[in-house]
């Protein structure tokens, strides 16, 4: 492969030792030994040679073949005028060519803008206008992109370029990549308003993956040639942090990455687990729940699964119990990950053992992550703030940094730290229902209702109320054949919730809740779909007093 240069003093070795160094205008924890650019990671992966790296249907691509294909795709993009610092948007669903394009962009020192394949045309045009990519690679019909002021090419074109052995042998230009130069533009996954592009540097992305490699004991320098490959199933989009992280760790540890072709379904996941002997399946709680609840689950061999790390939400005790029953071989290895895009990915993680008996716990902060709780209430609950080298630099097109002057990022999540430095997530600060001046955490109500034996899924939202301002509303997906009334659920919730926390609006349904590409429930869409005639219940409870909106929530 051609030469990739980084800043003076860089080392290719990976390590666990942490030091304090200046990052931007503040001091931050970083790993002493670390790569300085993403382009180096493909070079690191060459040690795995002819091992199978990518599996997509009948396609099997080795690490050596992958590296060669990346060079060919980089040459193709360079021929289209792409150079260091240019932006290239990837707009499509998971496939081999998506990854080839990503690594080719890094090889050139360019910036990968990871577009959301589920966007509407309007949302797509907004993102393109925001980041102004020189080239867009997509799986959409090209006529849909005809008005775009950029070179547009299909992933199929890159597939052809990647396999052209007689392509130009002219060497690619040497590039010098600064550690704090932008590497990726990730679009925030908010469900309202126009998406923002979050700028992530090479330093931030590498610190994030190094955190995960330290956590899982798979630092490249600690793996010998006899290291047994791990087969990982990719069921989350590559344009989300959780998806790209899985691909990074697999690349560096000599494992195999299995693609889920098409849209997620429990049947597809189970078939691939059995067929490919998948060892690690990374998903989010909603996906995992739907798989273990699948009526034909028992008809598939899932004995190869050894780990199911999950992100997207705190894992409820009820879901952990279901997973442990469905996958007894991982009884004490169900993991939880917590993070967000602006903080560069994962901030805290926990093993199944750490989670036992700790509802809402998401684990301890990772080695280079500092966590503080801002403005805690009487129960120690406040907004979670993080300081870490994995943090994003800024929103693209804005000059102000995302972090404050001391390097702290406000997550928008409510949580607390216990005496063992374990982090608990209570809910989103913007996911708080204010009923008559009382703060109610939606996640708290959801966890309670989810323990009812006839409930499959639940989402709690705020609906407007003329008198109280907002009232608590619950959309509940019931098991097939279940005979449950709102009164039954109220009786169930009364054992745990304060009367003002119990939903007064109900939508009992059998269809799945609407979700986005990463499987998170689209609460605004749910509110928009709420039926005019639902079960409106009078709980006959006195109105709560009207304290300040910052009153401690709870009972």
Coordinates of C-alpha atoms in Angstrom, one line a residue:
X1 CA 0.0 0.0 0.0
X2 CA 1.1 3.6 -0.5
X3 CA 2.6 5.7 2.2
X4 CA 0.4 7.4 4.8
X5 CA 2.2 10.0 7.0
X6 CA 1.0 11.3 10.3
X7 CA 2.3 14.0 12.7
X8 CA 5.8 13.8 14.1
X9 CA 6.3 11.5 17.1
X10 CA 3.4 9.2 16.3
X11 CA 3.6 5.5 17.3
X12 CA 1.9 2.6 15.6
X13 CA 1.7 0.7 18.9
X14 CA -1.6 0.4 20.9
X15 CA -1.6 0.5 24.6
X16 CA -3.6 0.8 27.8
X17 CA -1.5 3.5 29.6
X18 CA -3.4 6.8 30.1
X19 CA -1.8 10.2 30.2
X20 CA -3.0 13.8 30.5
X21 CA -2.3 16.0 27.4
X22 CA -3.7 19.3 26.1
X23 CA -6.5 18.8 23.6
X24 CA -8.0 22.0 22.1
X25 CA -8.0 24.5 25.0
X26 CA -8.2 22.0 27.9
X27 CA -6.4 19.0 29.4
X28 CA -7.8 15.6 28.7
X29 CA -7.0 11.9 29.3
X30 CA -5.6 10.1 26.3
X31 CA -3.9 6.7 25.6
X32 CA -0.1 7.2 25.5
X33 CA 0.3 4.7 22.6
X34 CA -2.2 5.1 19.8
X35 CA -2.5 5.4 16.1
X36 CA -2.7 9.0 14.8
X37 CA -5.0 8.5 11.8
X38 CA -7.7 6.1 10.6
X39 CA -5.7 5.4 7.5
X40 CA -3.2 3.4 9.6
X41 CA -5.9 0.9 10.7
X42 CA -6.1 -0.8 7.3
X43 CA -2.3 -1.2 7.4
X44 CA -2.6 -2.8 10.8
X45 CA -5.1 -5.2 9.5
X46 CA -2.8 -6.7 6.9
X47 CA -1.3 -9.0 9.5
X48 CA -4.4 -11.1 9.2
X49 CA -3.7 -11.9 5.5
X50 CA -6.0 -14.5 4.0
X51 CA -8.4 -14.7 7.0
X52 CA -12.0 -14.0 6.0
X53 CA -13.0 -10.4 6.9
X54 CA -16.3 -9.6 5.2
X55 CA -19.2 -11.9 4.6
X56 CA -22.2 -10.8 2.5
X57 CA -24.4 -13.5 1.2
X58 CA -22.2 -15.8 -0.9
X59 CA -19.3 -13.2 -0.9
X60 CA -16.2 -13.9 1.2
X61 CA -13.5 -11.2 1.2
X62 CA -10.1 -11.7 3.0
X63 CA -8.2 -9.0 4.8
X64 CA -5.6 -9.0 2.1
X65 CA -8.2 -8.7 -0.6
X66 CA -10.0 -6.0 1.3
X67 CA -6.8 -3.8 1.5
X68 CA -6.2 -4.2 -2.2
X69 CA -9.8 -3.3 -3.0
X70 CA -9.5 -0.2 -0.8
X71 CA -6.5 1.0 -2.8
X72 CA -8.4 0.5 -6.0
X73 CA -11.5 2.4 -4.8
X74 CA -9.2 5.2 -3.5
X75 CA -7.6 5.4 -6.9
X76 CA -11.1 5.6 -8.5
X77 CA -12.1 8.4 -6.1
X78 CA -8.8 10.2 -6.6
X79 CA -9.5 10.1 -10.4
X80 CA -12.8 11.9 -9.6
X81 CA -10.8 14.7 -8.0
X82 CA -10.9 13.7 -4.4
X83 CA -8.0 14.9 -2.3
X84 CA -7.1 15.4 1.4
X85 CA -9.7 17.5 3.2
X86 CA -12.5 17.0 0.6
X87 CA -15.8 15.6 1.7
X88 CA -17.4 12.5 0.3
X89 CA -20.9 11.5 1.3
X90 CA -21.8 7.8 1.7
X91 CA -25.6 7.5 1.3
X92 CA -26.8 3.9 1.4
X93 CA -27.5 0.8 3.4
X94 CA -25.0 -1.7 4.6
X95 CA -22.9 -3.4 2.0
X96 CA -19.3 -4.3 1.3
X97 CA -18.8 -1.3 -1.0
X98 CA -19.9 1.0 1.8
X99 CA -16.9 -0.1 3.9
X100 CA -14.5 -0.1 0.9
X101 CA -15.5 3.5 0.2
X102 CA -15.1 4.6 3.8
X103 CA -11.6 3.3 4.0
X104 CA -10.7 4.6 0.6
X105 CA -11.8 8.1 1.8
X106 CA -9.5 7.8 4.9
X107 CA -6.6 6.6 2.7
X108 CA -6.9 9.9 0.7
X109 CA -7.1 12.0 3.9
X110 CA -10.6 13.1 2.9
X111 CA -13.7 13.3 5.2
X112 CA -16.5 10.7 5.2
X113 CA -19.9 12.2 5.6
X114 CA -22.2 9.3 6.7
X115 CA -25.6 10.0 5.3
X116 CA -28.7 8.3 6.7
X117 CA -30.1 5.9 4.1
X118 CA -33.6 6.3 5.6
X119 CA -33.7 10.1 4.8
X120 CA -36.4 11.5 2.6
X121 CA -35.3 13.4 -0.5
X122 CA -35.9 16.7 1.4
X123 CA -33.7 15.6 4.3
X124 CA -31.1 14.4 2.0
X125 CA -31.0 17.7 0.1
X126 CA -30.6 19.5 3.5
X127 CA -27.6 17.4 4.5
X128 CA -26.0 17.9 1.1
X129 CA -26.4 21.6 1.2
X130 CA -25.0 21.6 4.7
X131 CA -21.7 19.6 4.1
X132 CA -21.3 20.3 0.4
X133 CA -19.7 17.0 -0.6
X134 CA -17.5 16.9 -3.7
X135 CA -18.7 13.3 -4.4
X136 CA -21.8 11.3 -3.3
X137 CA -21.8 7.5 -3.4
X138 CA -25.3 6.1 -3.1
X139 CA -27.5 3.1 -3.7
X140 CA -30.4 5.4 -4.7
X141 CA -31.6 5.8 -8.2
X142 CA -29.3 8.3 -9.8
X143 CA -32.2 10.3 -11.3
X144 CA -33.3 11.1 -7.7
X145 CA -29.9 12.9 -7.3
X146 CA -30.0 14.7 -10.7
X147 CA -30.3 18.2 -9.2
X148 CA -27.3 17.8 -6.8
X149 CA -24.3 20.0 -7.3
X150 CA -21.8 17.2 -6.8
X151 CA -20.4 14.1 -8.6
X152 CA -22.8 11.3 -7.9
X153 CA -21.9 7.6 -8.4
X154 CA -23.4 4.3 -7.4
X155 CA -22.0 1.7 -5.0
X156 CA -22.2 -0.7 -7.9
X157 CA -19.7 1.5 -9.7
X158 CA -17.3 1.1 -6.8
X159 CA -17.9 -2.6 -6.8
X160 CA -16.6 -2.7 -10.4
X161 CA -13.6 -0.4 -9.5
X162 CA -12.7 -2.7 -6.6
X163 CA -12.5 -5.8 -8.8
X164 CA -10.6 -4.2 -11.7
X165 CA -7.2 -5.9 -11.5
X166 CA -6.0 -4.0 -14.6
X167 CA -6.8 -0.6 -13.1
X168 CA -4.2 2.1 -13.1
X169 CA -1.1 1.2 -11.1
X170 CA -0.1 4.9 -10.7
X171 CA 0.7 5.3 -7.0
X172 CA -1.6 7.3 -4.8
X173 CA -0.3 10.5 -3.4
X174 CA 1.4 10.5 0.0
X175 CA -0.8 12.3 2.5
X176 CA 0.0 13.9 5.8
X177 CA -2.9 13.6 8.3
X178 CA -3.1 15.7 11.4
X179 CA -4.5 13.9 14.5
X180 CA -7.1 16.6 15.1
X181 CA -8.1 16.9 11.4
X182 CA -11.7 15.9 10.6
X183 CA -12.2 12.3 9.7
X184 CA -16.0 11.7 9.8
X185 CA -19.2 13.7 9.7
X186 CA -21.9 11.9 11.7
X187 CA -25.4 13.2 11.5
X188 CA -27.2 13.5 14.8
X189 CA -30.1 11.1 15.1
X190 CA -32.6 13.4 16.6
X191 CA -36.2 12.8 15.6
X192 CA -37.2 16.4 15.2
X193 CA -35.8 19.2 13.1
X194 CA -33.1 19.1 10.5
X195 CA -30.1 16.8 11.2
X196 CA -26.8 18.4 12.3
X197 CA -23.5 17.1 11.0
X198 CA -21.2 16.3 14.0
X199 CA -17.5 16.7 13.1
X200 CA -15.2 13.9 14.5
X201 CA -11.5 14.1 14.3
X202 CA -9.1 11.2 13.8
X203 CA -8.1 11.5 17.5
X204 CA -11.8 11.2 18.6
X205 CA -12.6 8.2 16.4
X206 CA -9.4 6.3 17.4
X207 CA -9.9 7.0 21.1
X208 CA -13.4 5.6 20.9
X209 CA -12.3 2.4 19.2
X210 CA -9.3 2.1 21.5
X211 CA -11.7 2.3 24.5
X212 CA -13.7 -0.6 23.2
X213 CA -10.6 -2.7 22.4
X214 CA -9.3 -2.1 25.9
X215 CA -12.7 -3.1 27.3
X216 CA -12.9 -6.3 25.3
X217 CA -9.2 -7.3 25.6
X218 CA -8.5 -7.1 21.9
X219 CA -5.8 -4.5 21.5
X220 CA -3.9 -5.4 18.3
X221 CA -0.5 -5.5 20.1
X222 CA -1.9 -8.0 22.6
X223 CA -3.2 -10.5 20.0
X224 CA -0.9 -13.2 18.7
X225 CA -1.1 -14.9 15.2
X226 CA -3.0 -17.8 16.9
X227 CA -5.8 -15.5 18.0
X228 CA -9.1 -17.1 17.2
X229 CA -11.3 -15.0 14.9
X230 CA -14.6 -13.8 16.3
X231 CA -17.6 -13.8 13.9
X232 CA -19.7 -10.7 14.4
X233 CA -23.2 -10.0 13.0
X234 CA -23.8 -6.4 11.8
X235 CA -27.5 -5.6 12.3
X236 CA -27.2 -1.8 12.9
X237 CA -26.5 0.7 10.1
X238 CA -22.9 1.6 9.3
X239 CA -23.9 5.3 9.2
X240 CA -24.4 5.1 13.0
X241 CA -21.6 5.0 15.5
X242 CA -22.5 1.6 16.8
X243 CA -22.3 0.1 13.4
X244 CA -19.0 1.6 12.3
X245 CA -17.5 0.7 15.7
X246 CA -18.3 -3.0 15.1
X247 CA -16.6 -2.8 11.8
X248 CA -13.5 -1.2 13.3
X249 CA -13.0 -3.7 16.1
X250 CA -13.5 -6.6 13.7
X251 CA -10.9 -5.2 11.3
X252 CA -8.3 -4.8 14.0
X253 CA -8.9 -8.1 15.8
X254 CA -8.9 -10.4 12.7
X255 CA -12.5 -11.3 13.0
X256 CA -15.3 -11.8 10.4
X257 CA -18.0 -9.3 9.8
X258 CA -21.3 -10.7 8.6
X259 CA -23.7 -8.3 6.9
X260 CA -27.5 -8.5 7.3
X261 CA -28.9 -8.1 3.8
X262 CA -32.0 -6.0 3.6
X263 CA -34.0 -4.7 6.4
X264 CA -33.9 -6.1 9.9
X265 CA -36.1 -9.0 10.8
X266 CA -35.9 -11.6 13.6
X267 CA -36.0 -14.5 11.1
X268 CA -33.0 -13.1 9.1
X269 CA -30.9 -12.6 12.2
X270 CA -31.6 -16.1 13.5
X271 CA -30.8 -17.6 10.2
X272 CA -27.5 -15.9 9.9
X273 CA -26.5 -16.8 13.5
X274 CA -27.1 -20.4 12.7
X275 CA -25.6 -20.4 9.3
X276 CA -22.4 -18.4 10.0
X277 CA -21.9 -19.5 13.7
X278 CA -22.0 -16.0 14.9
X279 CA -20.3 -15.4 18.2
X280 CA -21.0 -11.7 18.8
X281 CA -24.2 -10.0 17.9
X282 CA -24.3 -6.3 18.6
X283 CA -27.7 -4.7 18.5
X284 CA -30.0 -2.4 20.5
X285 CA -32.5 -3.5 23.1
X286 CA -35.5 -3.2 20.7
X287 CA -33.9 -5.5 18.1
X288 CA -32.8 -8.1 20.7
X289 CA -36.2 -8.1 22.3
X290 CA -37.9 -8.8 19.0
X291 CA -35.6 -11.7 18.2
X292 CA -36.0 -13.4 21.6
X293 CA -39.8 -13.0 21.3
X294 CA -39.9 -14.4 17.8
X295 CA -42.4 -17.3 17.7
X296 CA -40.0 -19.6 15.8
X297 CA -36.9 -18.8 17.9
X298 CA -36.5 -22.3 19.1
X299 CA -36.2 -23.6 15.5
X300 CA -32.7 -22.1 15.1
X301 CA -29.4 -23.1 16.4
X302 CA -28.1 -20.1 18.4
X303 CA -25.5 -22.0 20.5
X304 CA -22.6 -20.1 18.9
X305 CA -23.6 -16.8 20.5
X306 CA -21.3 -15.9 23.3
X307 CA -21.9 -12.1 23.7
X308 CA -24.7 -9.7 23.0
X309 CA -23.4 -6.1 23.7
X310 CA -26.2 -3.6 23.5
X311 CA -26.5 0.1 23.0
X312 CA -29.3 2.6 22.5
X313 CA -30.8 2.5 26.0
X314 CA -30.2 1.1 29.5
X315 CA -31.1 -2.6 29.4
X316 CA -34.0 -3.4 31.6
X317 CA -33.9 -6.3 34.1
X318 CA -36.8 -7.9 32.3
X319 CA -35.0 -7.9 28.9
X320 CA -31.8 -9.3 30.5
X321 CA -33.9 -12.1 32.0
X322 CA -35.4 -12.9 28.6
X323 CA -32.0 -12.9 27.0
X324 CA -30.5 -15.1 29.6
X325 CA -33.4 -17.6 29.1
X326 CA -33.0 -17.5 25.3
X327 CA -29.2 -17.7 25.3
X328 CA -28.2 -19.6 28.5
X329 CA -24.6 -19.9 27.3
X330 CA -24.1 -16.1 27.9
X331 CA -25.9 -16.0 31.2
X332 CA -23.4 -13.6 32.8
X333 CA -22.1 -11.9 29.6
X334 CA -25.0 -9.7 28.6
X335 CA -23.4 -6.2 28.2
X336 CA -24.7 -2.7 28.1
X337 CA -23.1 0.3 26.4
X338 CA -24.0 4.0 26.9
X339 CA -23.0 6.9 24.8
X340 CA -24.0 9.5 22.2
X341 CA -22.9 10.9 18.9
X342 CA -21.6 14.3 20.2
X343 CA -19.4 12.5 22.8
X344 CA -17.9 10.4 20.1
X345 CA -19.6 7.1 21.0
X346 CA -19.4 4.9 24.0
X347 CA -18.9 6.6 27.4
X348 CA -19.6 3.8 29.8
X349 CA -20.0 0.0 29.7
X350 CA -21.0 -2.9 32.0
X351 CA -20.9 -6.6 32.1
X352 CA -24.0 -8.7 32.9
X353 CA -22.7 -9.3 36.4
X354 CA -22.3 -5.6 37.1
X355 CA -25.9 -5.0 35.9
X356 CA -27.5 -7.6 38.2
X357 CA -29.8 -5.9 40.7
X358 CA -29.0 -2.4 39.4
X359 CA -31.9 -1.2 37.2
X360 CA -30.9 1.6 34.9
X361 CA -27.2 1.0 35.4
X362 CA -25.0 1.4 32.2
X363 CA -21.6 0.6 33.8
X364 CA -18.5 2.5 34.6
X365 CA -16.9 5.3 32.6
X366 CA -14.3 4.0 30.1
X367 CA -10.6 4.7 30.8
X368 CA -10.2 8.0 29.1
X369 CA -13.7 9.2 29.9
X370 CA -14.6 11.6 32.8
X371 CA -18.2 11.8 34.0
X372 CA -19.8 14.4 36.3
X373 CA -23.4 15.0 37.3
X374 CA -24.5 18.6 36.8
X375 CA -26.9 20.2 39.3
X376 CA -27.9 16.9 41.1
X377 CA -31.2 16.8 43.0
X378 CA -31.7 15.3 46.4
X379 CA -31.4 11.8 45.0
X380 CA -28.2 12.7 43.2
X381 CA -29.9 12.8 39.8
X382 CA -28.8 15.5 37.3
X383 CA -27.6 16.0 33.8
X384 CA -24.8 13.7 32.7
X385 CA -21.7 15.6 31.5
X386 CA -18.7 14.0 29.9
X387 CA -15.1 15.0 29.1
X388 CA -13.2 12.7 26.7
X389 CA -10.9 12.8 23.7
X390 CA -13.6 10.9 21.8
X391 CA -15.7 14.0 21.8
X392 CA -16.8 15.6 18.6
X393 CA -15.2 18.9 17.6
X394 CA -18.2 20.9 16.5
X395 CA -21.4 20.9 14.4
X396 CA -20.3 21.3 10.8
X397 CA -20.9 24.9 9.6
X398 CA -20.8 26.3 13.2
X399 CA -17.8 27.9 14.7
X400 CA -18.6 27.2 18.4
X401 CA -17.2 23.9 19.8
X402 CA -19.6 21.4 21.2
X403 CA -17.7 21.2 24.5
X404 CA -17.5 24.1 26.9
X405 CA -14.3 25.9 27.8
X406 CA -13.2 23.1 30.1
X407 CA -14.0 20.3 27.7
X408 CA -17.3 19.1 29.1
X409 CA -20.1 18.0 26.9
X410 CA -23.7 18.1 28.1
X411 CA -25.4 14.9 27.1
X412 CA -29.0 15.9 27.6
X413 CA -29.4 12.6 29.7
X414 CA -30.4 12.5 33.3
X415 CA -28.5 10.1 35.6
X416 CA -26.5 9.6 38.7
X417 CA -23.2 8.0 39.9
X418 CA -23.1 5.7 42.9
X419 CA -20.3 5.1 45.4
X420 CA -18.7 2.5 43.1
X421 CA -18.6 5.0 40.2
X422 CA -21.3 3.1 38.3
X423 CA -23.4 5.3 36.1
X424 CA -27.2 5.1 36.0
X425 CA -29.3 6.6 33.2
X426 CA -32.8 7.7 34.3
X427 CA -33.9 9.2 31.1
X428 CA -33.5 12.0 28.6
X429 CA -33.8 15.5 30.0
X430 CA -36.0 16.3 27.0
X431 CA -37.9 13.1 27.7
X432 CA -39.3 14.5 30.9
X433 CA -43.1 15.0 31.2
X434 CA -44.0 18.0 33.3
X435 CA -47.5 17.3 34.7
X436 CA -48.9 20.1 36.9
X437 CA -45.3 21.1 37.8
X438 CA -44.2 17.6 38.7
X439 CA -41.3 16.1 36.6
X440 CA -41.9 12.6 35.4
X441 CA -39.2 10.5 33.7
X442 CA -40.7 8.6 30.7
X443 CA -38.1 5.9 31.1
X444 CA -39.2 5.3 34.7
X445 CA -42.8 4.7 33.7
X446 CA -41.8 2.6 30.7
X447 CA -39.7 0.3 32.9
X448 CA -42.6 -0.3 35.3
X449 CA -45.1 -1.1 32.6
X450 CA -42.7 -3.4 30.7
X451 CA -42.7 -5.7 33.7
X452 CA -46.3 -6.7 33.1
X453 CA -46.3 -10.2 31.7
X454 CA -48.6 -9.4 28.7
X455 CA -46.6 -6.3 27.6
X456 CA -44.1 -6.7 24.7
X457 CA -43.2 -3.0 24.1
X458 CA -44.1 0.3 25.7
X459 CA -43.4 3.9 25.0
X460 CA -44.5 6.8 27.3
X461 CA -44.9 10.3 25.9
X462 CA -46.4 13.6 26.9
X463 CA -49.7 14.7 25.4
X464 CA -51.0 18.3 25.9
X465 CA -53.5 18.9 28.7
X466 CA -55.6 22.1 29.1
X467 CA -55.2 22.1 32.9
X468 CA -52.1 20.2 33.8
X469 CA -50.0 21.3 30.8
X470 CA -49.0 17.8 29.9
X471 CA -50.4 14.4 30.8
X472 CA -48.7 11.0 30.7
X473 CA -49.6 8.8 27.8
X474 CA -48.6 5.2 27.2
X475 CA -48.6 3.2 23.9
X476 CA -48.5 -0.4 24.8
X477 CA -47.8 -3.4 22.5
X478 CA -49.5 -6.5 23.9
X479 CA -48.7 -10.1 23.3
X480 CA -50.9 -11.8 20.7
X481 CA -54.1 -12.9 22.3
X482 CA -53.6 -10.9 25.5
X483 CA -56.7 -9.6 27.2
X484 CA -55.6 -6.6 29.1
X485 CA -57.4 -3.3 29.9
X486 CA -56.0 0.0 30.9
X487 CA -57.4 -0.7 34.4
X488 CA -55.2 -3.8 34.6
X489 CA -52.1 -1.8 33.7
X490 CA -53.0 0.9 36.2
X491 CA -53.3 -1.7 38.9
X492 CA -50.0 -3.1 37.9
X493 CA -48.3 0.3 37.9
X494 CA -49.8 1.4 41.2
X495 CA -47.4 -0.8 43.1
X496 CA -44.4 1.2 41.9
X497 CA -45.4 4.6 40.5
X498 CA -46.8 7.6 42.2
X499 CA -50.4 8.4 41.2
X500 CA -49.4 11.4 39.2
X501 CA -46.9 9.2 37.2
X502 CA -49.5 6.7 36.1
X503 CA -50.6 7.2 32.5
X504 CA -54.0 8.8 32.0
X505 CA -54.0 8.2 28.2
X506 CA -53.6 4.7 26.7
X507 CA -53.1 3.2 23.3
X508 CA -53.2 -0.6 23.5
X509 CA -52.1 -2.1 20.2
X510 CA -50.7 -5.2 18.6
X511 CA -48.5 -3.6 15.9
X512 CA -44.9 -2.7 16.6
X513 CA -44.0 0.7 17.7
X514 CA -42.5 3.0 15.0
X515 CA -38.7 3.1 15.1
X516 CA -35.8 4.8 13.3
X517 CA -32.9 3.1 11.5
X518 CA -31.2 2.3 14.8
X519 CA -34.3 0.9 16.3
X520 CA -35.1 3.7 18.7
X521 CA -38.8 4.5 19.1
X522 CA -39.9 7.5 17.2
X523 CA -41.9 9.2 19.9
X524 CA -42.8 12.3 17.9
X525 CA -44.2 10.1 15.2
X526 CA -46.2 8.2 17.8
X527 CA -47.7 11.4 19.2
X528 CA -48.7 12.4 15.7
X529 CA -50.4 9.1 15.1
X530 CA -52.2 9.1 18.5
X531 CA -55.9 8.1 17.9
X532 CA -58.5 10.7 18.7
X533 CA -60.6 8.2 20.7
X534 CA -58.3 6.5 23.2
X535 CA -59.0 5.3 26.7
X536 CA -59.0 8.6 28.7
X537 CA -58.9 7.7 32.3
X538 CA -59.8 9.7 35.4
X539 CA -57.4 8.6 38.1
X540 CA -59.4 10.5 40.6
X541 CA -56.2 11.8 42.1
X542 CA -55.7 15.3 43.5
X543 CA -53.8 17.6 41.3
X544 CA -50.2 17.8 42.4
X545 CA -48.8 21.1 43.7
X546 CA -47.1 23.4 41.2
X547 CA -43.4 23.7 42.3
X548 CA -40.7 24.9 40.0
X549 CA -40.0 22.8 37.0
X550 CA -36.6 21.8 38.5
X551 CA -38.3 20.0 41.4
X552 CA -36.8 16.6 42.1
X553 CA -38.7 14.0 40.2
X554 CA -39.7 10.7 41.8
X555 CA -42.4 10.1 44.3

